[in-house]
Coordinates of C-alpha atoms and ligand atoms in Angstrom, one line a residue:
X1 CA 28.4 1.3 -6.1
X2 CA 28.7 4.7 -8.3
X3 CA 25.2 6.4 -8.5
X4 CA 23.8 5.0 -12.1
X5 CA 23.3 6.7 -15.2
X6 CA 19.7 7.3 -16.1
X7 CA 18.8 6.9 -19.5
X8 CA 16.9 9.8 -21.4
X9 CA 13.7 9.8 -21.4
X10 CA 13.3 9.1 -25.6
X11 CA 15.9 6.1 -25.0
X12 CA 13.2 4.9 -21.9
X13 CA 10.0 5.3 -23.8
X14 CA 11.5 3.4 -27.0
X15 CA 12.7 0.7 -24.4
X16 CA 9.7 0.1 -22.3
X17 CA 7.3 0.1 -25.2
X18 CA 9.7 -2.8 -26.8
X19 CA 9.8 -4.4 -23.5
X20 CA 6.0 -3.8 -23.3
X21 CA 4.9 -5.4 -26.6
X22 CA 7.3 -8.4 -25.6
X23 CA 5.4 -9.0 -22.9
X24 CA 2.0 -8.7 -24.7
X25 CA 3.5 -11.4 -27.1
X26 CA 4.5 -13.6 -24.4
X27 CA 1.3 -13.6 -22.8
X28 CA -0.3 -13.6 -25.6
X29 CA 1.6 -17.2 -26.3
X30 CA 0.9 -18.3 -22.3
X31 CA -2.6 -17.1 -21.7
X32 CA -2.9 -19.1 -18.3
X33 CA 0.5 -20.3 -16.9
X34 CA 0.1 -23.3 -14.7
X35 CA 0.6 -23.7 -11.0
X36 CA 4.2 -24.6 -11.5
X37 CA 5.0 -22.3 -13.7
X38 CA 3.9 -19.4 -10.8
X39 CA 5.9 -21.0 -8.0
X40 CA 8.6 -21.1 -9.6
X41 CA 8.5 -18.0 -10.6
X42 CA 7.9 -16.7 -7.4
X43 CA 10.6 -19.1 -5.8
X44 CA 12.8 -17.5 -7.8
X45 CA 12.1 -14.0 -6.9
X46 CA 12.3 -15.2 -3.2
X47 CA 15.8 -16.9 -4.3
X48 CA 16.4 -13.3 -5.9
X49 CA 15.8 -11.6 -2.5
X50 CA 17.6 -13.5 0.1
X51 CA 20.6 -12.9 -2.9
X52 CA 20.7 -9.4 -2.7
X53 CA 19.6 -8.8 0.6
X54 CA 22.9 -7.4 2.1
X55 CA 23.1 -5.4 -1.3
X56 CA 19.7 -4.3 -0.7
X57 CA 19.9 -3.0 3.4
X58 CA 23.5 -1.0 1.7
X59 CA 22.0 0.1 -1.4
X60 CA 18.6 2.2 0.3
X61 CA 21.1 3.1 2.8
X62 CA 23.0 5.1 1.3
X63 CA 19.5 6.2 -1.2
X64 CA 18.5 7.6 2.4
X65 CA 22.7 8.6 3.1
X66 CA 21.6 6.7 5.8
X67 CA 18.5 4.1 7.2
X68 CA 18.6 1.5 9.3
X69 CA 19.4 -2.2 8.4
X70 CA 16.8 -3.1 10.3
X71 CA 14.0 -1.3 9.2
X72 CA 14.9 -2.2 5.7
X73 CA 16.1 -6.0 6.9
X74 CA 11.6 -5.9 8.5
X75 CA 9.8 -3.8 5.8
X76 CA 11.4 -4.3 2.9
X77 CA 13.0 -8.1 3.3
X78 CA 11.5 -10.3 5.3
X79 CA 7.6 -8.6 4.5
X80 CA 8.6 -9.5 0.7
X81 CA 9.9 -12.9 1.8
X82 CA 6.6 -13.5 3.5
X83 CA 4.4 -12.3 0.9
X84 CA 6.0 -15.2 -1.3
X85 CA 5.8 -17.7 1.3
X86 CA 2.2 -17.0 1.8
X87 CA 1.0 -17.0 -2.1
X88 CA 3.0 -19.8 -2.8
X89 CA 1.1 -21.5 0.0
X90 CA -1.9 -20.5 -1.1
X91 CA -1.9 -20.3 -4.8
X92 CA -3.6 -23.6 -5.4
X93 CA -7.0 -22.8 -3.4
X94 CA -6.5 -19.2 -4.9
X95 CA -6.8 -20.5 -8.7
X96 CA -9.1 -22.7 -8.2
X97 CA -12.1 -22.6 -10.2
X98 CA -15.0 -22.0 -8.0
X99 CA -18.6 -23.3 -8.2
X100 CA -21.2 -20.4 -7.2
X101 CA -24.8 -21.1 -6.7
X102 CA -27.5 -21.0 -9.3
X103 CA -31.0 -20.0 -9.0
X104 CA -33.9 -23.2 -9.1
X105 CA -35.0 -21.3 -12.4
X106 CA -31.4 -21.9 -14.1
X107 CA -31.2 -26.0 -13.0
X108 CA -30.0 -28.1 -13.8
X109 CA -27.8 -25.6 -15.1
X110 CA -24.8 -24.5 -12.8
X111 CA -22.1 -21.6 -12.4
X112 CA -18.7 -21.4 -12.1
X113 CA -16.1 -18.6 -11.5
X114 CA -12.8 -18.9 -13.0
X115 CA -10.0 -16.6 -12.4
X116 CA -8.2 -15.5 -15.3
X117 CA -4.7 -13.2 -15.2
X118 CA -5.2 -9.7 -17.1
X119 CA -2.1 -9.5 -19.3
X120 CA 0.7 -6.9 -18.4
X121 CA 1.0 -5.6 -15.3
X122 CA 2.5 -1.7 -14.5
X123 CA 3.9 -0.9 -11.0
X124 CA 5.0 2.5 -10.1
X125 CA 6.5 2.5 -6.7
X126 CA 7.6 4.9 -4.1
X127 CA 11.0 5.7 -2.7
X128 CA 10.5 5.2 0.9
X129 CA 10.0 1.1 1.0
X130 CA 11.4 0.9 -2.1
X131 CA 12.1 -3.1 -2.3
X132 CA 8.7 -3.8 -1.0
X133 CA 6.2 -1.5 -2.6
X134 CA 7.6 -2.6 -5.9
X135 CA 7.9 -6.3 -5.2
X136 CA 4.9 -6.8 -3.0
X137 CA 2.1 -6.0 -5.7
X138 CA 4.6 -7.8 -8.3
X139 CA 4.1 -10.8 -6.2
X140 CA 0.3 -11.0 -6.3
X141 CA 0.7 -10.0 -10.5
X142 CA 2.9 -12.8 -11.4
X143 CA 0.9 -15.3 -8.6
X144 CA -2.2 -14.2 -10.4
X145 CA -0.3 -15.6 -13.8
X146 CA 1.0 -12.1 -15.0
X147 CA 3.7 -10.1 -16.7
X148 CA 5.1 -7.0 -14.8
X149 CA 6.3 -4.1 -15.8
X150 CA 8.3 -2.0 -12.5
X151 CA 8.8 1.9 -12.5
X152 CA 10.8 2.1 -9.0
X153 CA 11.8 5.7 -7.5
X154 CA 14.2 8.0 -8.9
X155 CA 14.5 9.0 -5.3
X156 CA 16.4 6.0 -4.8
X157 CA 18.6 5.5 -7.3
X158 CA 21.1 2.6 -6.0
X159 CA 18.2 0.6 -4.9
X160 CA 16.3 0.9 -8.2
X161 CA 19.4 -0.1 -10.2
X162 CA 20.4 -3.2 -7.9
X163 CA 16.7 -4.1 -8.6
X164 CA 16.7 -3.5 -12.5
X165 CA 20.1 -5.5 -12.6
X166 CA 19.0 -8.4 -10.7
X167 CA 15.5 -8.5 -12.1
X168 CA 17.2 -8.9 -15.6
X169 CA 19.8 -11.3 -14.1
X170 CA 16.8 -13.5 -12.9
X171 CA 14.1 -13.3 -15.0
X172 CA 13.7 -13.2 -19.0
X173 CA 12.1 -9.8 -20.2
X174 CA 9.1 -11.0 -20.9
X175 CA 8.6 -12.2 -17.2
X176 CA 9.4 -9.1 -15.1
X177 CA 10.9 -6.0 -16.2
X178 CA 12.3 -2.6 -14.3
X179 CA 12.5 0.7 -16.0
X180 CA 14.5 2.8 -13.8
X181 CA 14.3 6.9 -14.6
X182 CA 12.1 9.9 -13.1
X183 CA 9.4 11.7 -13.1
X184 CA 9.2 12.4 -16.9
X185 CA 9.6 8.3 -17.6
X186 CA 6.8 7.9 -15.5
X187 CA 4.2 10.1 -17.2
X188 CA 5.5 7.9 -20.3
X189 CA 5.4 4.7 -18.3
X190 CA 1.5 5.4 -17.1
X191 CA 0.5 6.2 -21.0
X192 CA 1.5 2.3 -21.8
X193 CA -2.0 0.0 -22.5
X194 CA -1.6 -1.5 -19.4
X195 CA -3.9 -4.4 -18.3
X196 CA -3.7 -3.0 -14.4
X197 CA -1.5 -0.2 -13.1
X198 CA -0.8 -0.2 -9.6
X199 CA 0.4 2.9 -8.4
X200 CA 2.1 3.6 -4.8
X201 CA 2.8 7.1 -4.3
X202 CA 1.4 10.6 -3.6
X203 CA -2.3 11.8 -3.9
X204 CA -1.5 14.5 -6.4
X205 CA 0.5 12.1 -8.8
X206 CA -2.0 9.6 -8.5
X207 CA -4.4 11.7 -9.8
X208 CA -2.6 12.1 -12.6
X209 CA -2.0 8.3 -13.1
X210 CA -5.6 8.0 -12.9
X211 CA -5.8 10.5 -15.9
X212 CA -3.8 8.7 -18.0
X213 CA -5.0 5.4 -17.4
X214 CA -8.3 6.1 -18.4
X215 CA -7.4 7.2 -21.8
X216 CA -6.5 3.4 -22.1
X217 CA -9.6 2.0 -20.0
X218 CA -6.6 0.4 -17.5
X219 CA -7.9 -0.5 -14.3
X220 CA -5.8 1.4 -11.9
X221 CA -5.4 0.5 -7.8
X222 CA -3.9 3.6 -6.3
X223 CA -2.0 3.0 -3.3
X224 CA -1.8 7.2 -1.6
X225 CA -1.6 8.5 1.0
X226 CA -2.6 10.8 3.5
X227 CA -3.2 12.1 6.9
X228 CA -3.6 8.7 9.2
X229 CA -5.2 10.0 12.4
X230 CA -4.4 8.3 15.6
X231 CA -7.0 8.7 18.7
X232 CA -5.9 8.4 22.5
X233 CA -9.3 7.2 24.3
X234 CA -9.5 9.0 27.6
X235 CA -9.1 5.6 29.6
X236 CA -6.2 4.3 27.6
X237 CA -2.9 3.4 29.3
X238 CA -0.3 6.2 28.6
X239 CA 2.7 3.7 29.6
X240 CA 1.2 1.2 27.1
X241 CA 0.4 3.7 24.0
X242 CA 3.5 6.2 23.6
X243 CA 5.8 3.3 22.7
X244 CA 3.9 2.1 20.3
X245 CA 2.5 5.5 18.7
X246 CA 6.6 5.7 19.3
X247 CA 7.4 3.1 17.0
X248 CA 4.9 3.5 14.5
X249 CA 6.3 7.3 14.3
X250 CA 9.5 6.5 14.2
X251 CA 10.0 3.6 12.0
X252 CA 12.1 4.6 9.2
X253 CA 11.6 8.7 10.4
X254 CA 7.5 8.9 10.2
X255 CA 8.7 8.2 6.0
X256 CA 5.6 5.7 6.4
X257 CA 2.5 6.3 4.4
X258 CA 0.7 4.6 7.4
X259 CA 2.6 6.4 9.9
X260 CA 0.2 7.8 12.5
X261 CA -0.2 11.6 11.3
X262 CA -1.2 12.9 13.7
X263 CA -2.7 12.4 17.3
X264 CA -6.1 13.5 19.0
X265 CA -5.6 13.2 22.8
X266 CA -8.4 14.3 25.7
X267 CA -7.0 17.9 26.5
X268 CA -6.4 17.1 30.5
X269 CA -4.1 14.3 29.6
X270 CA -1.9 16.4 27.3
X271 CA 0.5 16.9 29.8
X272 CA 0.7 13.3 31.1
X273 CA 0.8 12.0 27.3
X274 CA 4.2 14.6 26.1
X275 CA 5.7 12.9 29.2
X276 CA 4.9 9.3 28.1
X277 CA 6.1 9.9 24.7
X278 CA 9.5 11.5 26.1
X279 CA 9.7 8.2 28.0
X280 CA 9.7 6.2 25.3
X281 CA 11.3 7.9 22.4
X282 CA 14.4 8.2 24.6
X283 CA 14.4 4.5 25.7
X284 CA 13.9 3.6 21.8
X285 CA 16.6 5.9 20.7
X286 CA 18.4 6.5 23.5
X287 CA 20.5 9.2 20.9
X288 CA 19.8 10.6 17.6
X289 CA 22.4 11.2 15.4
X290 CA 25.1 8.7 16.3
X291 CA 22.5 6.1 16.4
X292 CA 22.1 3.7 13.8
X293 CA 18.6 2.8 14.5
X294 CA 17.9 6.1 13.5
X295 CA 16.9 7.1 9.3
X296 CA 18.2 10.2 7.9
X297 CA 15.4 11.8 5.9
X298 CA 15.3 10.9 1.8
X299 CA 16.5 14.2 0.9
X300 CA 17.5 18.1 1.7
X301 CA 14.2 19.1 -0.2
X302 CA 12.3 17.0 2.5
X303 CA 13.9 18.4 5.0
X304 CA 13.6 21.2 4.1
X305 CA 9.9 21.1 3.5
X306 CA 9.5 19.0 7.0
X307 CA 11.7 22.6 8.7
X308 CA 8.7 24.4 6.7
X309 CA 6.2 23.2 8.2
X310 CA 7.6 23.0 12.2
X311 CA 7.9 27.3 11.4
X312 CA 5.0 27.8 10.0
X313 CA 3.0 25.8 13.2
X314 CA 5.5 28.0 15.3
X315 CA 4.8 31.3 13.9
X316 CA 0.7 30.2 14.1
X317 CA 1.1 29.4 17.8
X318 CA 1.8 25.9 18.1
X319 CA 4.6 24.9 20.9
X320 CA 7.3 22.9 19.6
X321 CA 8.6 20.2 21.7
X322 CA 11.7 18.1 20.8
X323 CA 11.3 14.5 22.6
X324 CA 14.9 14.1 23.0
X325 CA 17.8 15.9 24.8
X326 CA 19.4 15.9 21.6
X327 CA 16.7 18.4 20.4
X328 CA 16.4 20.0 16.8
X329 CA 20.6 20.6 16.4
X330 CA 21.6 18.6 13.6
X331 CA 25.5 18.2 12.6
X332 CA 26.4 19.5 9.7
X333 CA 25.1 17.3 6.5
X334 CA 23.0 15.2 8.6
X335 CA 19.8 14.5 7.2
X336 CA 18.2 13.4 10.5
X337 CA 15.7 14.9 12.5
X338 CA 14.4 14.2 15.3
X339 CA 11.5 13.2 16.9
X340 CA 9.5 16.5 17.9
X341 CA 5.6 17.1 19.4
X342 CA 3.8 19.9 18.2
X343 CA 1.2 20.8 20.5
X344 CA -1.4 23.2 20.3
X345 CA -1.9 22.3 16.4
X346 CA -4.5 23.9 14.5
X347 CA -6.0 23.2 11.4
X348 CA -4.8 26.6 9.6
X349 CA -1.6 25.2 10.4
X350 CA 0.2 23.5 7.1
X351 CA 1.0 20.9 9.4
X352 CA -2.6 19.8 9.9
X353 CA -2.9 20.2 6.4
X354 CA -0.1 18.1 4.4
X355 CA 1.1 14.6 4.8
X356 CA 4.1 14.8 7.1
X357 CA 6.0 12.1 6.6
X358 CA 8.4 12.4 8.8
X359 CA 9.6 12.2 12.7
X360 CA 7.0 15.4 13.9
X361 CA 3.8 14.4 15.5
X362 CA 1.2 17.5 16.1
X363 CA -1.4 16.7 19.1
X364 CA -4.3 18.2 18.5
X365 CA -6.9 18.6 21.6
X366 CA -10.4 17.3 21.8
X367 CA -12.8 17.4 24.8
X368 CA -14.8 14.6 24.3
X369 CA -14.4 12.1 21.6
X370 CA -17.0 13.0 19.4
X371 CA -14.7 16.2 18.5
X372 CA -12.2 13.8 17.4
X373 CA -14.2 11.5 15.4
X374 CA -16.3 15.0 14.0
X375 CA -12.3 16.5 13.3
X376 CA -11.3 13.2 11.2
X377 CA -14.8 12.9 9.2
X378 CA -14.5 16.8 8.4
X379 CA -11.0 15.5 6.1
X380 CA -10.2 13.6 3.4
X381 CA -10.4 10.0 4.2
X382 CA -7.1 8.9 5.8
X383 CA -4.9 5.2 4.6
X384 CA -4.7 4.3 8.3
X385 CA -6.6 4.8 11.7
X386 CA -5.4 3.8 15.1
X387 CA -7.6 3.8 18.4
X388 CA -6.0 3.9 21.4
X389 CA -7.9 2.3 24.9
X390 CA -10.2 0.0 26.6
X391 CA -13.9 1.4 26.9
X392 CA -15.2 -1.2 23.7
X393 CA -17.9 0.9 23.1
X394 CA -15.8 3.6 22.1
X395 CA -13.8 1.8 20.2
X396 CA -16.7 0.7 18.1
X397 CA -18.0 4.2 18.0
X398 CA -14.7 5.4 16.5
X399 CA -14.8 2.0 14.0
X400 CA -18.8 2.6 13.2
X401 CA -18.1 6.3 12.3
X402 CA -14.7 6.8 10.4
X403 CA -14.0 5.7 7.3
X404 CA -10.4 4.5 6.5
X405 CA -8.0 2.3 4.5
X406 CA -7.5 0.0 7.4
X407 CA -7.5 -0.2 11.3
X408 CA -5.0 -1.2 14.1
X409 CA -6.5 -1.0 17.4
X410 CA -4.4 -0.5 20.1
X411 CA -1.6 0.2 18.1
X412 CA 0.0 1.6 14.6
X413 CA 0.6 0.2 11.3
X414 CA 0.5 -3.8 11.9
X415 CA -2.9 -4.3 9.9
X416 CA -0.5 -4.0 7.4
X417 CA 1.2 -7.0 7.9
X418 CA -1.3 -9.3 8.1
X419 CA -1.5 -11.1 4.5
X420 CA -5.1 -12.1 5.6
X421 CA -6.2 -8.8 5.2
X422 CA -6.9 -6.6 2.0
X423 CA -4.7 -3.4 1.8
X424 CA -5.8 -0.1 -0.1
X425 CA -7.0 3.4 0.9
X426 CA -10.4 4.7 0.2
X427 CA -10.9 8.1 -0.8
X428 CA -7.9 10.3 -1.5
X429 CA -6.2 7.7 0.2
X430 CA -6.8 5.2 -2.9
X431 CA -8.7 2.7 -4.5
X432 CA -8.5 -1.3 -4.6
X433 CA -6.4 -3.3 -2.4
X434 CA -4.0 -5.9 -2.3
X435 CA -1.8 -8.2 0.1
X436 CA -2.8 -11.9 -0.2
X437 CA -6.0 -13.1 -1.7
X438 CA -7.0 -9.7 -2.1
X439 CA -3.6 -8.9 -4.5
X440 CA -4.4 -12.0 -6.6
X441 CA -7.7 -10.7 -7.4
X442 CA -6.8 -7.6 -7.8
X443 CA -4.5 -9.0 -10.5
X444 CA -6.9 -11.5 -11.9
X445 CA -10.2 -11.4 -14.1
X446 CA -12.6 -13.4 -11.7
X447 CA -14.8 -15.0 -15.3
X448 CA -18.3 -15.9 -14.6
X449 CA -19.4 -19.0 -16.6
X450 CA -23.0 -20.0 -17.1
X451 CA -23.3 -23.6 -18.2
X452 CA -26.2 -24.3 -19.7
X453 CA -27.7 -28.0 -19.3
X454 CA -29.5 -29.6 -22.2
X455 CA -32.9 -29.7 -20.4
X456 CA -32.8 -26.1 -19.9
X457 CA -36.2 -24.8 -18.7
X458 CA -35.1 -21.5 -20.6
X459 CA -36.2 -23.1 -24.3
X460 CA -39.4 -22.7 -22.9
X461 CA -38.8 -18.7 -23.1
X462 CA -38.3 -19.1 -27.2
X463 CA -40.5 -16.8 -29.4
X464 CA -43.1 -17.1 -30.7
X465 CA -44.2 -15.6 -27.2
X466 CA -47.8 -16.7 -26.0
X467 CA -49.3 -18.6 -23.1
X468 CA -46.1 -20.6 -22.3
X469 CA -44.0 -17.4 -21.8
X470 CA -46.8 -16.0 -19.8
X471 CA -47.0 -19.2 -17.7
X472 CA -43.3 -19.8 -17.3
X473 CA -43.0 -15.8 -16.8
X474 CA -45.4 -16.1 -13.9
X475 CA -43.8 -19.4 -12.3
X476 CA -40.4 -17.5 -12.6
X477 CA -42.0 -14.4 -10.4
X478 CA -43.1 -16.9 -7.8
X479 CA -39.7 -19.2 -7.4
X480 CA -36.8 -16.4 -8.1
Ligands
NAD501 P1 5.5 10.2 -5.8 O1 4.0 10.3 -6.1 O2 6.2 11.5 -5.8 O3 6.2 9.2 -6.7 C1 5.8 7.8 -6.8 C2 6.3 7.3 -8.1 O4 5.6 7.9 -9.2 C3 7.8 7.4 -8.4 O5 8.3 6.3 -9.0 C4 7.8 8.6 -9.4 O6 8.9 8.6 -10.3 C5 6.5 8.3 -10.2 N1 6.0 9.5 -10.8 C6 6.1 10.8 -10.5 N2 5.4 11.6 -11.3 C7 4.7 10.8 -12.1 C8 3.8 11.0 -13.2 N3 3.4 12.2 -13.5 N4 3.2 9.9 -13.8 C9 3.6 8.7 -13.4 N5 4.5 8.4 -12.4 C10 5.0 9.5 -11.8 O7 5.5 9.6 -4.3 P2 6.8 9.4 -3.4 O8 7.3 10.7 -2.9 O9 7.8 8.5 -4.0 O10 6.2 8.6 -2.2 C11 5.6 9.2 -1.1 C12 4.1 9.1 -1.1 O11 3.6 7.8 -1.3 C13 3.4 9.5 0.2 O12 2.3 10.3 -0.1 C14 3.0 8.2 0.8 O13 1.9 8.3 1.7 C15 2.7 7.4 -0.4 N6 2.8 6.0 -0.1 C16 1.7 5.2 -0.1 C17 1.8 3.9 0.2 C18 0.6 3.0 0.2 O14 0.8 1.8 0.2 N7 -0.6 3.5 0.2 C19 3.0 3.3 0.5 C20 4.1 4.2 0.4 C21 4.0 5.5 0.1

């Protein structure tokens, strides 16, 4: 596929505001869509997907000039597939309108909830799971009865087009829409009166996002991210933790905004741990750049920046340890890099500052664990946390005393994947959450209705005020 033509920004504002009021109108005509109407809407995004699946793995491929078909086949395929599977599965006890209790003082009177979609729904997604972070929150808007509106990554061009194609292959305008184009079409995009905006990206544009939603009064769930700390517990099993701090690392380059960040391990077992981690990074990847397992990094600028930070750790004392034989050498245009440990890591380093996001892990050392846990509370609150060991107690020390987006204990990133589970950072990692139950809500207006009976006890409350108010006043005190 060529790379696409973006449209100019004037031509992208006059569209999306057109597509925009097309949607208002459409809800406006469909306030509620049934339960059939939202499965088969989402059947046909699943239809959709398992289409263009082979287009998709190429398309962010070359996006990435290279990543591998796997990674995007698991995190951007099959997690989108299952998301579907699961609303569809549960949409019926999601929509359901719910009875809540009622005070004695309100009987025979009763309550209901009864969830309501908003209206039009903005996503703004990222470039590095491009497929999923815009068709994941799309799933729980349209479930929740929705219109969506998609702004995918300009960092990904292929991918966003192959999207914006088969979006407007399968679905009318008024149902989903994709407005592909950068930076500047996004500032425009945010400014629309959106019912909810949900935003995946960086802390500093979401900030902004935030700014311009509020001129609106949208609701806004920012998805950020961050510095996701992950803690080696002095007992824990070295064998058993470097291949999955490995993994989590590693999948798709550390281009993961739950990608452990960084890792706190007990000074004494520094040593052991670097050899652990050489273990398994080489039997993962048993080579760099000739292997296809292997993600090339999004861009030269984030190289570039990644190479920024490994000499500016260097030049501030920090040892700088490839984990492969293949070590830092890259051929000529490669845009991989591999897997390194920096060790010693300070926090004046920039790489105890900034999100990485990429394949370079600092270990910073603690004494006892109360350092670490002091270290991680001392920063901005991180998307993800992983504890690493046996000793429970400690683990629940380190659960009772952090506060982060999410958890995996024992190893990285697969509270993500578990649809039971809400998803969202807290912090300057983000606000709300979605995935499952928790994404229909986000996406829905949970209505509280009061229904009054017609021997309400409350017409004994009327004015003229006297001895009844007084008496029903004081009964009230003693049974609410
Ligand atoms: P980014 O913030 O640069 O861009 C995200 C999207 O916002 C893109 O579509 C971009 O075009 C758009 N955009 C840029 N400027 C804008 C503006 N002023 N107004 C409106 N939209 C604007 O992020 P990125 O580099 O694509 O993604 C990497 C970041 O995303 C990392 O920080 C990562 O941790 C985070 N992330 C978070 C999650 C999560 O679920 N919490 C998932 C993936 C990535």
């Amino acid at each position: 596929m060529n790379a696409p033509l973006a449209p100019t920004p004037e031509l992208a504002l006059l569209l999306m505001r057109e597509a925009f009021d097309r949607q208002r109108t459409a809800f406006a005509q469909e306030i509620n869509p049934s339960r059939e109407v939202r499965l088969e809407r989402l059947a046909r995004l699943s239809a959709m997907t398992e289409r263009i699946a082979p287009a998709i793995e190429r398309a962010i491929s070359e996006d990435f000039s290279h990543r591998s078909v796997h990674v995007t086949r698991l995190a951007d395929v099959m997690m989108v597939q299952t998301a579907i599977r699961h609303a569809r599965r549960h949409l019926k006890e999601w929509m359901k309108v719910r009875r809540a209790p009622t005070s004695v003082a309100f009987m025979p009177g009763y309550n209901r909830v009864m969830p309501q979609p908003l209206g039009v729904v903005g996503v703004v997604s990222p470039w590095n799971y491009p497929y999923q972070l815009a068709m994941g929150p799309t799933i729980a808007a349209i479930g929740a009865g929705n219109r969506v509106m998609i702004k995918p990554s300009e960092l990904t061009p292929r991918l966003s087009e192959l999207m914006r194609e088969a979006i407007a292959a399968d679905f009318s305008p008024e149902e989903i829409t994709v407005i592909t184009g950068g930076a500047d079409v996004g500032t425009a995009f945010v400014s629309l009166p959106f019912d909810h905006l949900l935003f995946t990206g960086s802390t500093g544009v979401g900030r902004q996002v935030a700014i311009a939603a509020a001129a609106n009064l949208t609701p806004v769930t920012l998805e950020l991210g961050g510095k996701s700390p992950a803690i080696v517990n002095p007992d824990a099993d070295l064998e058993e933790v470097a291949p999955r701090l490995a993994m989590g690392k590693l999948f798709n380059s550390g281009q993961t905004c739950i990608a452990p960040d960084y890792v706190a391990v007990q000074r004494h077992g520094v040593d052991a741990f670097v050899g652990a981690m050489r273990r398994a990074v080489q039997k993962q990847y048993p080579s760099i750049a000739a292997n296809p397992d292997y993600t090339a990094i999004i861009s030269e600028r984030h190289l570039a920046r990644l190479q920024a930070l490994l000499d500016d750790a260097e030049s501030r004392g920090a040892l700088i340890v490839p984990l492969h034989p293949e070590g830092l050498a890259r051929a000529p245009g490669s845009r991989k890099l591999a897997p390194t440990l920096v060790l010693n890591a300070t926090e004046q380093m920039r790489i105890m500052q900034e999100e990485i996001f990429g394949p370079l892990l600092p270990v910073m050392a603690y004494e006892r664990l109360d350092e670490a846990i002091a270290y991680v509370n001392r920063h901005e609150r991180p998307l993800a946390l992983y504890w690493f060991g046996r000793n429970a107690a400690d683990r629940d020390r380190v659960l009772a005393r952090t506060i982060s987006g999410g958890v995996t204990v024992n190893d990285c990133m697969w509270h993500f994947g578990q649809e039971e589970l809400p998803f969202g950072g807290v912090g300057a990692s983000g606000m709300g959450a979605y995935h499952g139950a928790y994404g229909f809500r986000t996406f829905s207006k949970d209505k509280p209705v009061f229904h009054q009976s017609r021997f309400a006890g409350t017409r004994l409350m009327f004015p003229p005020y006297g001895r009844t108010f007084d008496r029903m006043a004081g009964l009230l005190k003693r049974i609410t």
